[in-house]
Amino acid sequence: MADLSVNICGIPFKNPIIPASGVFGYGREYEQFYPLSKLGGISTKGTTGTKRTGNLPPRTAEAPMGMLNSVGLQNPGIDAFIANELPHLLSCDTVILANIAGSTPEECAEVAAKLDKTDVHMIELNISCPNVKQGGAAFGTSCAAAAQVTKAVRQATKKPLCVKLSPNVTSITEIAKAVESEGADAVSLINTLLGMRIDLRTRRPILHNNMGGYSGAGIFPVAVRMVWQTANAVKVPVIGMGGVMSGEDAAELMMAGASAVQVGTAIVQDPYAPLRIIDELNDWLDANGIDTAAELTGSVKPW
Amino acid sequence: MADLSVNICGIPFKNPIIPASGVFGYGREYEQFYPLSKLGGISTKGTTGTKRTGNLPPRTAEAPMGMLNSVGLQNPGIDAFIANELPHLLSCDTVILANIAGSTPEECAEVAAKLDKTDVHMIELNISCPNVKQGGAAFGTSCAAAAQVTKAVRQATKKPLCVKLSPNVTSITEIAKAVESEGADAVSLINTLLGMRIDLRTRRPILHNNMGGYSGAGIFPVAVRMVWQTANAVKVPVIGMGGVMSGEDAAELMMAGASAVQVGTAIVQDPYAPLRIIDELNDWLDANGIDTAAELTGSVKPW
Amino acid sequence: MKHDKYTELLTFPVRSMTQLTKAAWSMVIECPEAAAKAQPGQFVNLLPDGNFTLRRPISICGIDREQGTLRIVFEVRGKGTKALSELRAGDTVNMLAPLGHGFTLPDKDSRVILVGGGIGTPPMLPLAQYFGKNAVVISGFRNKDAVILQEDFAASGAKTILCTDDGSAGRFGLVTLPLEEEIKAEKPALICACGPLPMLRAAAALAETYEIPCQVSLEERMGCGLGACLVCACRTKDADGNEQYLHVCKNGPVFNAQEVIW
Amino acid sequence: MKHDKYTELLTFPVRSMTQLTKAAWSMVIECPEAAAKAQPGQFVNLLPDGNFTLRRPISICGIDREQGTLRIVFEVRGKGTKALSELRAGDTVNMLAPLGHGFTLPDKDSRVILVGGGIGTPPMLPLAQYFGKNAVVISGFRNKDAVILQEDFAASGAKTILCTDDGSAGRFGLVTLPLEEEIKAEKPALICACGPLPMLRAAAALAETYEIPCQVSLEERMGCGLGACLVCACRTKDADGNEQYLHVCKNGPVFNAQEVIW
Ligand SMILES: Cc1cc2nc3c(=O)[nH]c(=O)nc-3n(C[C@H](O)[C@H](O)[C@H](O)COP(=O)(O)OP(=O)(O)OC[C@H]3O[C@@H](n4cnc5c(N)ncnc54)[C@H](O)[C@@H]3O)c2cc1C
Ligand SMILES: Cc1cc2nc3c(=O)[nH]c(=O)nc-3n(C[C@H](O)[C@H](O)[C@H](O)COP(=O)(O)OP(=O)(O)OC[C@H]3O[C@@H](n4cnc5c(N)ncnc54)[C@H](O)[C@@H]3O)c2cc1C
Ligand SMILES: Cc1cc2nc3c(=O)[nH]c(=O)nc-3n(C[C@H](O)[C@H](O)[C@H](O)COP(=O)(O)O)c2cc1C
Ligand SMILES: Cc1cc2nc3c(=O)[nH]c(=O)nc-3n(C[C@H](O)[C@H](O)[C@H](O)COP(=O)(O)O)c2cc1C
Ligand code: FES
Ligand code: FES
């Protein structure tokens, strides 16, 4: 049994596996399968200043090795989140990352300010949602906008702040450096790749939003690359994700530079995925005589 | 039997399926399997001004649903191509797209000028190779650089000029518009996504170049999206590619806006892939009572 | 297929597999715990073997608590249902079940009309079995080759009315005509419907006209099937008539026809 | 697995499948045309069933023109060879064969030394069969549990020398010691070697010292296996000593040791 614990921004995680934002809701649906305390942490569904209904269905399509979604930040708003969901989450003995988003820097800051008064462990600012018109990816694809929204949120909270980056950019390292210089304590990546699928029979896009975010095993090589590039460009810790389906995938992202790993689509497919991945990671460490998961982080030796 | 012929920049193709640059060499290796005249066209291995040896091996890694490569434009140089390969290719009764690249706009222009004097049907200017330090992706990730190299090549040749775009950008439509405005007669996309894989045992990147181009089924949703965006942003025809493994995939890219479809990784896996895809496309058209492949192009109706 | 203790928790033996028509298959799955809990209108979410990311939701067509089995009937539409159709007795299937919110049923003695269209017919069977002779099952199919489950409905004791679009079996035409006739003959306590959207719309409209409660089983593309990922949104009206998205996998698949924005 | 006329052209029956050690398998494939053409040192390129993009190159270990079969021996390393190891007689396998440039052989009567390391041993077998008693086969393995093909080599009539790294079978130590002894005993016309890079380097160095022609079979990650995609580059010197990349799948896998940049 290897030591799976990791520490990010001073927060101890019992293991490095965290359900990613958007696939795990607020955890309730998964408590029928296992106690949430088994998880390293939970990144909650993206929450905005006020309630959002999200996009018209259909909101998902299958890809050869993954899925597309165009949920569009459906959520009950930050007040409802804090009143109805957060207390229970905080009682679950795992690290809670409150994933937040907004149309304007002001909205994001307002949401962060409200969370600042709670006991949530970390704020994950999503500047990379490809499925909303305002904010979302718009923040995540320009250094200036990314810096601006990070700055606004930074001023609103003393909580550890992780900024979640978009992969749909020419240079993810520039964006990472921009948010780091405005005070981000960590970065998480990657959000979904912008993709599209068409129903051949009807000749309509499968998603009502036409385009959507592509996640799952098919984006893994891009995630490894971007985590590696980013970990080499910034000093703050990197939380990696994108297509992790197994403990070995998690180990690979950690070697590339991730301090912890989020798991999204794998959970959509299989509610037990995070537990399986924790076990597999542990087994892999044991089989390779490695004592601690933490030592994997950034241990790849480039040519 | 549907009519599979398409016409791009005034050039008639007997069918829309074209082996993509880099996977088909100069066709010689595939003549043992079938006459090249069965193909819609052939995009030849990227050729530069002078001979290049390419990158150190290993140059490939497997991905969950695709492959990475870091060949790095290994080729014998334009003079050897014209002397030793082109005459045979031009005798094969199929459309030849000479894929070219270079470290500088001048090198690209020089290569194009030499091809201008040959009977090659089309020039495909690759401004998106992720595996070379100079030129390559550097041209394809900035509008100014893309415009500059397109302009230089445009001045060097009257041949139909197709510019091959990189998907590793924030906005592919901006790049497409930039090359269109400098006289590109067509655009082709997508080149590979920049990716990485790590050997867990050795903790070294599998590719000696650390990073490489990710191609195959896993990039298909990104290709569909970018073809659709680009076809809606430019007036010139779009040649689509990226993860096409079947006739239905080809139909999907055509509906998204492609006038023809290149096939790369599928051929690496199976030399017969282009013929199978042509047959499958034909069967699908027949099964759906569609008379011509050309009518698919851009026929998706967005929501 | 993965082999680990977690995957095993979702792995169930296929007890039998029967081809009903060219495209439709009936599968019986051994899953005592799920069978003990399952309610009419709920569904199972199956992960086909092979290169699939998303599960395939299929309505429960039979609940046998004694045998500890669930039965589903599905049509091959795409690659996933094709893969599922290749399973045979003795194979195993990866399944989450039972999921969703099923029908809310009145007393067994109530007269109900059950309307099924095509591959929407299977979830009507547990209802027919529950209401027995008090149920009228009106099922519609493209043509005689697509007709399924008629013996099962007959065995339930329900009155059965079969329609086909081309008249090649049963009555010619849509299910709405016999539906209105049956409503007029004796107003039912409830109409339950599952099938293509136009059929559901028509049934809901008739139910509204005649002021009869109507529950419909809806389809939407799904991810988790559990209510967490929010992809299976369905536009509904809340009590005040305000638009809200509910989720087919958790709030549904069965909804009151009145709350649905058609 | 796809079912179409093109895929059929590459689909061949597995005639037999034998487990040699915990990790190593021997597969005999029925492919008369490939068997008729195959030469020692060439390889086959197999596409495992399932979620694989790239084929797996495996050296030819046996050519039976009469039976129309090729034999390969491979070790389970990762997912692809695992999938291949699950094939059984009667299954089919998707294969391109024979590929590559094999050994260039002197007269049958020549004395040759064949050096195989671990799973690099199989391609030596057709050579042993060709040279028979004129061949000396020196094969090295980690330990006795990894030893393969010794009966086959003995049956070829060649002199066999077995080494293990831990002395648990045959001689203790590396193959280089007996190689030098055999060279000294009688200078061979050719050394052929296949195995891990350090072993090949050592064999090549000895060959150079004693001025003996040496051919080595190299490995590199491959794509097409045909010479078109250029991923399987190998650094070599041309006649003038200039560095050039050749390709393991087309120019190799067998190279003259002298042209390789080690
Ligand atoms: C609650 C519910 C109950 C259902 N009950 C039945 C049933 O009893 N019998 C039956 O034959 N079918 C039923 N369906 C429809 C069935 O889920 C689809 O036919 C099936 O998912 C198609 O999968 P495929 O692999 O064949 O198609 P593909 O096109 O390969 O599927 C691609 C993706 O789209 C999804 N998808 C495609 N069509 C539908 C659809 N109509 N509804 C939801 N998702 C879809 C798939 O689940 C998959 O995620 C039900 C659907 C829902 C939502
Ligand atoms: C010309 C040639 C002949 C060979 N002959 C034999 C033989 O006779 N017996 C035998 O057991 N092995 C042989 N190998 C090695 C064999 O190809 C690899 O062990 C096998 O490809 C590993 O695949 P995998 O799915 O188990 O591993 P994975 O790690 O899942 O493979 C991932 C990718 O890397 C490639 N790869 C991994 N290791 C190697 C390697 N050592 N060489 C080339 N590609 C690799 C795979 O082909 C695949 O594309 C030979 C290799 C070459 C190039
Ligand atoms: C259905 C769905 C909803 C998502 N919603 C959010 C969200 O609200 N906020 C966010 O930051 N990321 C969201 N994501 C992105 C994931 O958190 C994750 O970044 C992405 O899916 C890549 O990881 P994966 O390949 O493991 O799924 C969502 C992803 C999916 C599939
Ligand atoms: C081994 C390999 C070599 C390639 N070399 C080139 C090249 O020389 N020039 C070029 O424009 N694209 C090159 N490409 C990119 C392909 O032409 C194509 O754009 C990409 O692989 C996506 O298509 P696919 O998914 O069908 O492979 C190469 C791709 C591969 C796999
Ligand atoms: S499918 Fe995930 S919420 Fe309904
Ligand atoms: S594997 Fe394609 S050239 Fe060698």
PDB file of C-alpha atoms in Angstrom, chain A residues 65-264:
ATOM      1  CA  MET A  65     -13.315   7.530 -27.814  1.00  0.00           C
ATOM      2  CA  GLY A  66     -15.096  10.037 -25.682  1.00  0.00           C
ATOM      3  CA  MET A  67     -18.137  12.243 -25.592  1.00  0.00           C
ATOM      4  CA  LEU A  68     -19.254  15.750 -26.401  1.00  0.00           C
ATOM      5  CA  ASN A  69     -21.347  17.853 -24.061  1.00  0.00           C
ATOM      6  CA  SER A  70     -23.032  21.205 -24.321  1.00  0.00           C
ATOM      7  CA  VAL A  71     -24.607  21.488 -20.893  1.00  0.00           C
ATOM      8  CA  GLY A  72     -23.733  25.151 -20.642  1.00  0.00           C
ATOM      9  CA  LEU A  73     -23.248  25.656 -16.917  1.00  0.00           C
ATOM     10  CA  GLN A  74     -26.741  24.703 -15.767  1.00  0.00           C
ATOM     11  CA  ASN A  75     -26.731  25.370 -12.014  1.00  0.00           C
ATOM     12  CA  PRO A  76     -28.928  26.772  -9.263  1.00  0.00           C
ATOM     13  CA  GLY A  77     -26.713  29.816  -8.562  1.00  0.00           C
ATOM     14  CA  ILE A  78     -24.179  30.416  -5.828  1.00  0.00           C
ATOM     15  CA  ASP A  79     -26.664  31.203  -3.037  1.00  0.00           C
ATOM     16  CA  ALA A  80     -28.536  27.955  -3.535  1.00  0.00           C
ATOM     17  CA  PHE A  81     -25.230  26.096  -3.783  1.00  0.00           C
ATOM     18  CA  ILE A  82     -24.017  27.522  -0.495  1.00  0.00           C
ATOM     19  CA  ALA A  83     -27.351  27.000   1.222  1.00  0.00           C
ATOM     20  CA  ASN A  84     -28.321  23.562  -0.089  1.00  0.00           C
ATOM     21  CA  GLU A  85     -25.233  21.740  -1.260  1.00  0.00           C
ATOM     22  CA  LEU A  86     -22.094  22.997   0.379  1.00  0.00           C
ATOM     23  CA  PRO A  87     -22.917  22.087   4.005  1.00  0.00           C
ATOM     24  CA  HIS A  88     -23.472  18.464   3.066  1.00  0.00           C
ATOM     25  CA  LEU A  89     -20.379  18.364   0.875  1.00  0.00           C
ATOM     26  CA  LEU A  90     -18.262  19.794   3.667  1.00  0.00           C
ATOM     27  CA  SER A  91     -19.460  17.052   5.977  1.00  0.00           C
ATOM     28  CA  CYS A  92     -18.157  14.345   3.664  1.00  0.00           C
ATOM     29  CA  ASP A  93     -14.543  14.279   4.813  1.00  0.00           C
ATOM     30  CA  THR A  94     -12.969  15.090   1.478  1.00  0.00           C
ATOM     31  CA  VAL A  95     -11.527  18.210  -0.095  1.00  0.00           C
ATOM     32  CA  ILE A  96     -14.142  20.377  -1.795  1.00  0.00           C
ATOM     33  CA  LEU A  97     -13.164  22.467  -4.787  1.00  0.00           C
ATOM     34  CA  ALA A  98     -15.963  24.864  -5.628  1.00  0.00           C
ATOM     35  CA  ASN A  99     -15.920  25.269  -9.387  1.00  0.00           C
ATOM     36  CA  ILE A 100     -17.193  28.708 -10.356  1.00  0.00           C
ATOM     37  CA  ALA A 101     -17.819  30.689 -13.513  1.00  0.00           C
ATOM     38  CA  GLY A 102     -19.494  33.843 -14.679  1.00  0.00           C
ATOM     39  CA  SER A 103     -20.224  36.125 -17.614  1.00  0.00           C
ATOM     40  CA  THR A 104     -18.132  38.976 -16.260  1.00  0.00           C
ATOM     41  CA  PRO A 105     -15.124  39.309 -13.957  1.00  0.00           C
ATOM     42  CA  GLU A 106     -17.501  41.016 -11.530  1.00  0.00           C
ATOM     43  CA  GLU A 107     -19.844  38.023 -11.472  1.00  0.00           C
ATOM     44  CA  CYS A 108     -16.927  35.664 -10.855  1.00  0.00           C
ATOM     45  CA  ALA A 109     -15.628  37.904  -8.081  1.00  0.00           C
ATOM     46  CA  GLU A 110     -19.036  38.094  -6.465  1.00  0.00           C
ATOM     47  CA  VAL A 111     -19.338  34.302  -6.452  1.00  0.00           C
ATOM     48  CA  ALA A 112     -15.840  33.985  -5.003  1.00  0.00           C
ATOM     49  CA  ALA A 113     -16.585  36.561  -2.327  1.00  0.00           C
ATOM     50  CA  LYS A 114     -19.586  34.541  -1.213  1.00  0.00           C
ATOM     51  CA  LEU A 115     -17.520  31.365  -1.074  1.00  0.00           C
ATOM     52  CA  ASP A 116     -14.812  33.179   0.836  1.00  0.00           C
ATOM     53  CA  LYS A 117     -17.168  33.280   3.803  1.00  0.00           C
ATOM     54  CA  THR A 118     -17.692  29.507   3.733  1.00  0.00           C
ATOM     55  CA  ASP A 119     -15.461  26.639   4.731  1.00  0.00           C
ATOM     56  CA  VAL A 120     -14.932  25.445   1.167  1.00  0.00           C
ATOM     57  CA  HIS A 121     -11.317  24.334   0.710  1.00  0.00           C
ATOM     58  CA  MET A 122     -10.485  25.692  -2.689  1.00  0.00           C
ATOM     59  CA  ILE A 123     -12.015  27.716  -5.480  1.00  0.00           C
ATOM     60  CA  GLU A 124     -11.598  26.468  -9.026  1.00  0.00           C
ATOM     61  CA  LEU A 125     -12.281  29.327 -11.412  1.00  0.00           C
ATOM     62  CA  ASN A 126     -13.402  27.947 -14.754  1.00  0.00           C
ATOM     63  CA  ILE A 127     -12.324  30.310 -17.521  1.00  0.00           C
ATOM     64  CA  SER A 128     -12.709  27.680 -20.177  1.00  0.00           C
ATOM     65  CA  CYS A 129     -16.300  26.544 -20.603  1.00  0.00           C
ATOM     66  CA  PRO A 130     -16.785  26.132 -24.352  1.00  0.00           C
ATOM     67  CA  ASN A 131     -20.555  25.993 -24.013  1.00  0.00           C
ATOM     68  CA  VAL A 132     -21.588  29.458 -22.966  1.00  0.00           C
ATOM     69  CA  LYS A 133     -21.619  32.627 -25.050  1.00  0.00           C
ATOM     70  CA  GLN A 134     -20.356  35.116 -22.493  1.00  0.00           C
ATOM     71  CA  GLY A 135     -17.440  34.521 -20.182  1.00  0.00           C
ATOM     72  CA  GLY A 136     -16.494  30.877 -20.393  1.00  0.00           C
ATOM     73  CA  ALA A 137     -13.976  30.208 -23.093  1.00  0.00           C
ATOM     74  CA  ALA A 138     -13.811  33.906 -23.913  1.00  0.00           C
ATOM     75  CA  PHE A 139     -11.906  34.427 -20.675  1.00  0.00           C
ATOM     76  CA  GLY A 140      -9.716  31.442 -21.235  1.00  0.00           C
ATOM     77  CA  THR A 141      -8.506  32.196 -24.733  1.00  0.00           C
ATOM     78  CA  SER A 142      -6.892  35.579 -24.236  1.00  0.00           C
ATOM     79  CA  CYS A 143      -4.143  36.376 -21.766  1.00  0.00           C
ATOM     80  CA  ALA A 144      -5.554  39.788 -21.001  1.00  0.00           C
ATOM     81  CA  ALA A 145      -9.052  38.508 -20.240  1.00  0.00           C
ATOM     82  CA  ALA A 146      -7.693  35.558 -18.251  1.00  0.00           C
ATOM     83  CA  ALA A 147      -5.541  37.912 -16.209  1.00  0.00           C
ATOM     84  CA  GLN A 148      -8.399  40.314 -15.648  1.00  0.00           C
ATOM     85  CA  VAL A 149     -10.847  37.759 -14.318  1.00  0.00           C
ATOM     86  CA  THR A 150      -8.173  36.118 -12.167  1.00  0.00           C
ATOM     87  CA  LYS A 151      -7.303  39.469 -10.671  1.00  0.00           C
ATOM     88  CA  ALA A 152     -10.927  40.236  -9.863  1.00  0.00           C
ATOM     89  CA  VAL A 153     -11.437  36.880  -8.177  1.00  0.00           C
ATOM     90  CA  ARG A 154      -8.110  37.093  -6.367  1.00  0.00           C
ATOM     91  CA  GLN A 155      -9.215  40.343  -4.782  1.00  0.00           C
ATOM     92  CA  ALA A 156     -12.469  38.772  -3.661  1.00  0.00           C
ATOM     93  CA  THR A 157     -11.074  35.803  -1.777  1.00  0.00           C
ATOM     94  CA  LYS A 158      -8.171  34.551   0.279  1.00  0.00           C
ATOM     95  CA  LYS A 159      -9.085  30.933  -0.398  1.00  0.00           C
ATOM     96  CA  PRO A 160      -6.619  28.915  -2.422  1.00  0.00           C
ATOM     97  CA  LEU A 161      -7.489  29.787  -6.006  1.00  0.00           C
ATOM     98  CA  CYS A 162      -7.069  27.339  -8.862  1.00  0.00           C
ATOM     99  CA  VAL A 163      -7.761  28.603 -12.381  1.00  0.00           C
ATOM    100  CA  LYS A 164      -9.044  26.064 -14.889  1.00  0.00           C
ATOM    101  CA  LEU A 165      -7.576  26.551 -18.328  1.00  0.00           C
ATOM    102  CA  SER A 166      -8.879  25.964 -21.818  1.00  0.00           C
ATOM    103  CA  PRO A 167      -7.020  23.700 -24.240  1.00  0.00           C
ATOM    104  CA  ASN A 168      -8.510  25.505 -27.229  1.00  0.00           C
ATOM    105  CA  VAL A 169      -5.652  27.961 -27.438  1.00  0.00           C
ATOM    106  CA  THR A 170      -2.462  28.466 -29.374  1.00  0.00           C
ATOM    107  CA  SER A 171      -0.360  28.642 -26.238  1.00  0.00           C
ATOM    108  CA  ILE A 172      -1.652  27.348 -22.938  1.00  0.00           C
ATOM    109  CA  THR A 173       1.567  28.341 -21.209  1.00  0.00           C
ATOM    110  CA  GLU A 174       0.983  32.027 -21.937  1.00  0.00           C
ATOM    111  CA  ILE A 175      -2.453  31.864 -20.343  1.00  0.00           C
ATOM    112  CA  ALA A 176      -1.081  29.892 -17.402  1.00  0.00           C
ATOM    113  CA  LYS A 177       1.616  32.476 -16.815  1.00  0.00           C
ATOM    114  CA  ALA A 178      -0.923  35.287 -17.057  1.00  0.00           C
ATOM    115  CA  VAL A 179      -3.164  33.808 -14.365  1.00  0.00           C
ATOM    116  CA  GLU A 180      -0.179  32.877 -12.201  1.00  0.00           C
ATOM    117  CA  SER A 181       1.059  36.442 -12.272  1.00  0.00           C
ATOM    118  CA  GLU A 182      -2.360  37.652 -11.101  1.00  0.00           C
ATOM    119  CA  GLY A 183      -2.212  35.438  -8.062  1.00  0.00           C
ATOM    120  CA  ALA A 184      -3.604  32.035  -9.008  1.00  0.00           C
ATOM    121  CA  ASP A 185      -2.361  29.491  -6.457  1.00  0.00           C
ATOM    122  CA  ALA A 186      -2.769  26.585  -8.870  1.00  0.00           C
ATOM    123  CA  VAL A 187      -3.991  25.840 -12.366  1.00  0.00           C
ATOM    124  CA  SER A 188      -6.124  22.935 -13.516  1.00  0.00           C
ATOM    125  CA  LEU A 189      -6.268  21.631 -17.072  1.00  0.00           C
ATOM    126  CA  ILE A 190      -7.534  20.615 -19.484  1.00  0.00           C
ATOM    127  CA  ASN A 191     -11.130  21.518 -19.997  1.00  0.00           C
ATOM    128  CA  THR A 192     -12.831  20.014 -23.045  1.00  0.00           C
ATOM    129  CA  LEU A 193     -11.654  20.378 -26.628  1.00  0.00           C
ATOM    130  CA  LEU A 194     -14.195  22.119 -28.802  1.00  0.00           C
ATOM    131  CA  GLY A 195     -15.715  19.516 -31.100  1.00  0.00           C
ATOM    132  CA  MET A 196     -18.730  18.663 -33.220  1.00  0.00           C
ATOM    133  CA  ARG A 197     -20.631  15.625 -34.455  1.00  0.00           C
ATOM    134  CA  ILE A 198     -23.280  15.440 -37.138  1.00  0.00           C
ATOM    135  CA  ASP A 199     -26.242  13.071 -37.407  1.00  0.00           C
ATOM    136  CA  LEU A 200     -25.798  11.738 -40.939  1.00  0.00           C
ATOM    137  CA  ARG A 201     -29.434  10.803 -41.283  1.00  0.00           C
ATOM    138  CA  THR A 202     -30.904  14.172 -40.386  1.00  0.00           C
ATOM    139  CA  ARG A 203     -27.869  16.232 -41.433  1.00  0.00           C
ATOM    140  CA  ARG A 204     -28.168  18.192 -38.217  1.00  0.00           C
ATOM    141  CA  PRO A 205     -25.464  18.631 -35.604  1.00  0.00           C
ATOM    142  CA  ILE A 206     -26.157  16.124 -32.837  1.00  0.00           C
ATOM    143  CA  LEU A 207     -25.802  18.818 -30.203  1.00  0.00           C
ATOM    144  CA  HIS A 208     -28.432  21.514 -30.244  1.00  0.00           C
ATOM    145  CA  ASN A 209     -25.604  23.955 -29.575  1.00  0.00           C
ATOM    146  CA  ASN A 210     -23.949  22.678 -32.797  1.00  0.00           C
ATOM    147  CA  MET A 211     -20.552  22.481 -31.101  1.00  0.00           C
ATOM    148  CA  GLY A 212     -19.640  21.139 -27.695  1.00  0.00           C
ATOM    149  CA  GLY A 213     -16.857  20.098 -25.404  1.00  0.00           C
ATOM    150  CA  TYR A 214     -15.048  16.876 -26.276  1.00  0.00           C
ATOM    151  CA  SER A 215     -13.786  14.875 -23.314  1.00  0.00           C
ATOM    152  CA  GLY A 216     -12.676  11.340 -22.576  1.00  0.00           C
ATOM    153  CA  ALA A 217      -9.886   9.012 -23.621  1.00  0.00           C
ATOM    154  CA  GLY A 218      -9.470  10.680 -27.016  1.00  0.00           C
ATOM    155  CA  ILE A 219      -8.141  13.902 -25.478  1.00  0.00           C
ATOM    156  CA  PHE A 220      -5.578  12.231 -23.237  1.00  0.00           C
ATOM    157  CA  PRO A 221      -2.471  12.835 -25.409  1.00  0.00           C
ATOM    158  CA  VAL A 222      -3.353  16.530 -25.588  1.00  0.00           C
ATOM    159  CA  ALA A 223      -3.816  16.646 -21.812  1.00  0.00           C
ATOM    160  CA  VAL A 224      -0.421  15.022 -21.180  1.00  0.00           C
ATOM    161  CA  ARG A 225       1.238  17.515 -23.501  1.00  0.00           C
ATOM    162  CA  MET A 226      -0.448  20.583 -22.004  1.00  0.00           C
ATOM    163  CA  VAL A 227       0.140  19.483 -18.407  1.00  0.00           C
ATOM    164  CA  TRP A 228       3.797  18.967 -19.231  1.00  0.00           C
ATOM    165  CA  GLN A 229       4.142  22.309 -20.977  1.00  0.00           C
ATOM    166  CA  THR A 230       2.299  24.151 -18.234  1.00  0.00           C
ATOM    167  CA  ALA A 231       4.105  22.479 -15.339  1.00  0.00           C
ATOM    168  CA  ASN A 232       7.335  23.603 -16.960  1.00  0.00           C
ATOM    169  CA  ALA A 233       6.094  27.159 -17.424  1.00  0.00           C
ATOM    170  CA  VAL A 234       4.634  28.004 -14.020  1.00  0.00           C
ATOM    171  CA  LYS A 235       5.725  27.543 -10.412  1.00  0.00           C
ATOM    172  CA  VAL A 236       2.277  26.897  -8.968  1.00  0.00           C
ATOM    173  CA  PRO A 237       0.952  23.337  -8.792  1.00  0.00           C
ATOM    174  CA  VAL A 238      -0.934  21.850 -11.701  1.00  0.00           C
ATOM    175  CA  ILE A 239      -4.051  19.724 -11.344  1.00  0.00           C
ATOM    176  CA  GLY A 240      -4.230  17.568 -14.445  1.00  0.00           C
ATOM    177  CA  MET A 241      -7.191  16.066 -16.249  1.00  0.00           C
ATOM    178  CA  GLY A 242      -8.461  15.053 -19.639  1.00  0.00           C
ATOM    179  CA  GLY A 243      -9.197  11.510 -20.674  1.00  0.00           C
ATOM    180  CA  VAL A 244      -7.955   9.763 -17.551  1.00  0.00           C
ATOM    181  CA  MET A 245      -9.554   6.319 -17.589  1.00  0.00           C
ATOM    182  CA  SER A 246      -7.139   4.249 -15.504  1.00  0.00           C
ATOM    183  CA  GLY A 247      -4.603   4.402 -12.715  1.00  0.00           C
ATOM    184  CA  GLU A 248      -1.842   4.274 -15.296  1.00  0.00           C
ATOM    185  CA  ASP A 249      -3.296   7.294 -17.065  1.00  0.00           C
ATOM    186  CA  ALA A 250      -3.298   9.128 -13.726  1.00  0.00           C
ATOM    187  CA  ALA A 251       0.347   8.163 -13.165  1.00  0.00           C
ATOM    188  CA  GLU A 252       1.220   9.433 -16.644  1.00  0.00           C
ATOM    189  CA  LEU A 253      -0.414  12.828 -16.033  1.00  0.00           C
ATOM    190  CA  MET A 254       1.371  13.065 -12.696  1.00  0.00           C
ATOM    191  CA  MET A 255       4.722  12.289 -14.288  1.00  0.00           C
ATOM    192  CA  ALA A 256       3.938  15.006 -16.826  1.00  0.00           C
ATOM    193  CA  GLY A 257       3.612  17.434 -13.935  1.00  0.00           C
ATOM    194  CA  ALA A 258       0.236  17.059 -12.242  1.00  0.00           C
ATOM    195  CA  SER A 259       0.045  17.151  -8.454  1.00  0.00           C
ATOM    196  CA  ALA A 260      -3.432  15.635  -8.554  1.00  0.00           C
ATOM    197  CA  VAL A 261      -5.710  14.300 -11.257  1.00  0.00           C
ATOM    198  CA  GLN A 262      -9.351  14.940 -12.000  1.00  0.00           C
ATOM    199  CA  VAL A 263     -11.540  12.344 -13.622  1.00  0.00           C
ATOM    200  CA  GLY A 264     -14.542  13.339 -15.703  1.00  0.00           C
TER     201      GLY A 264
END
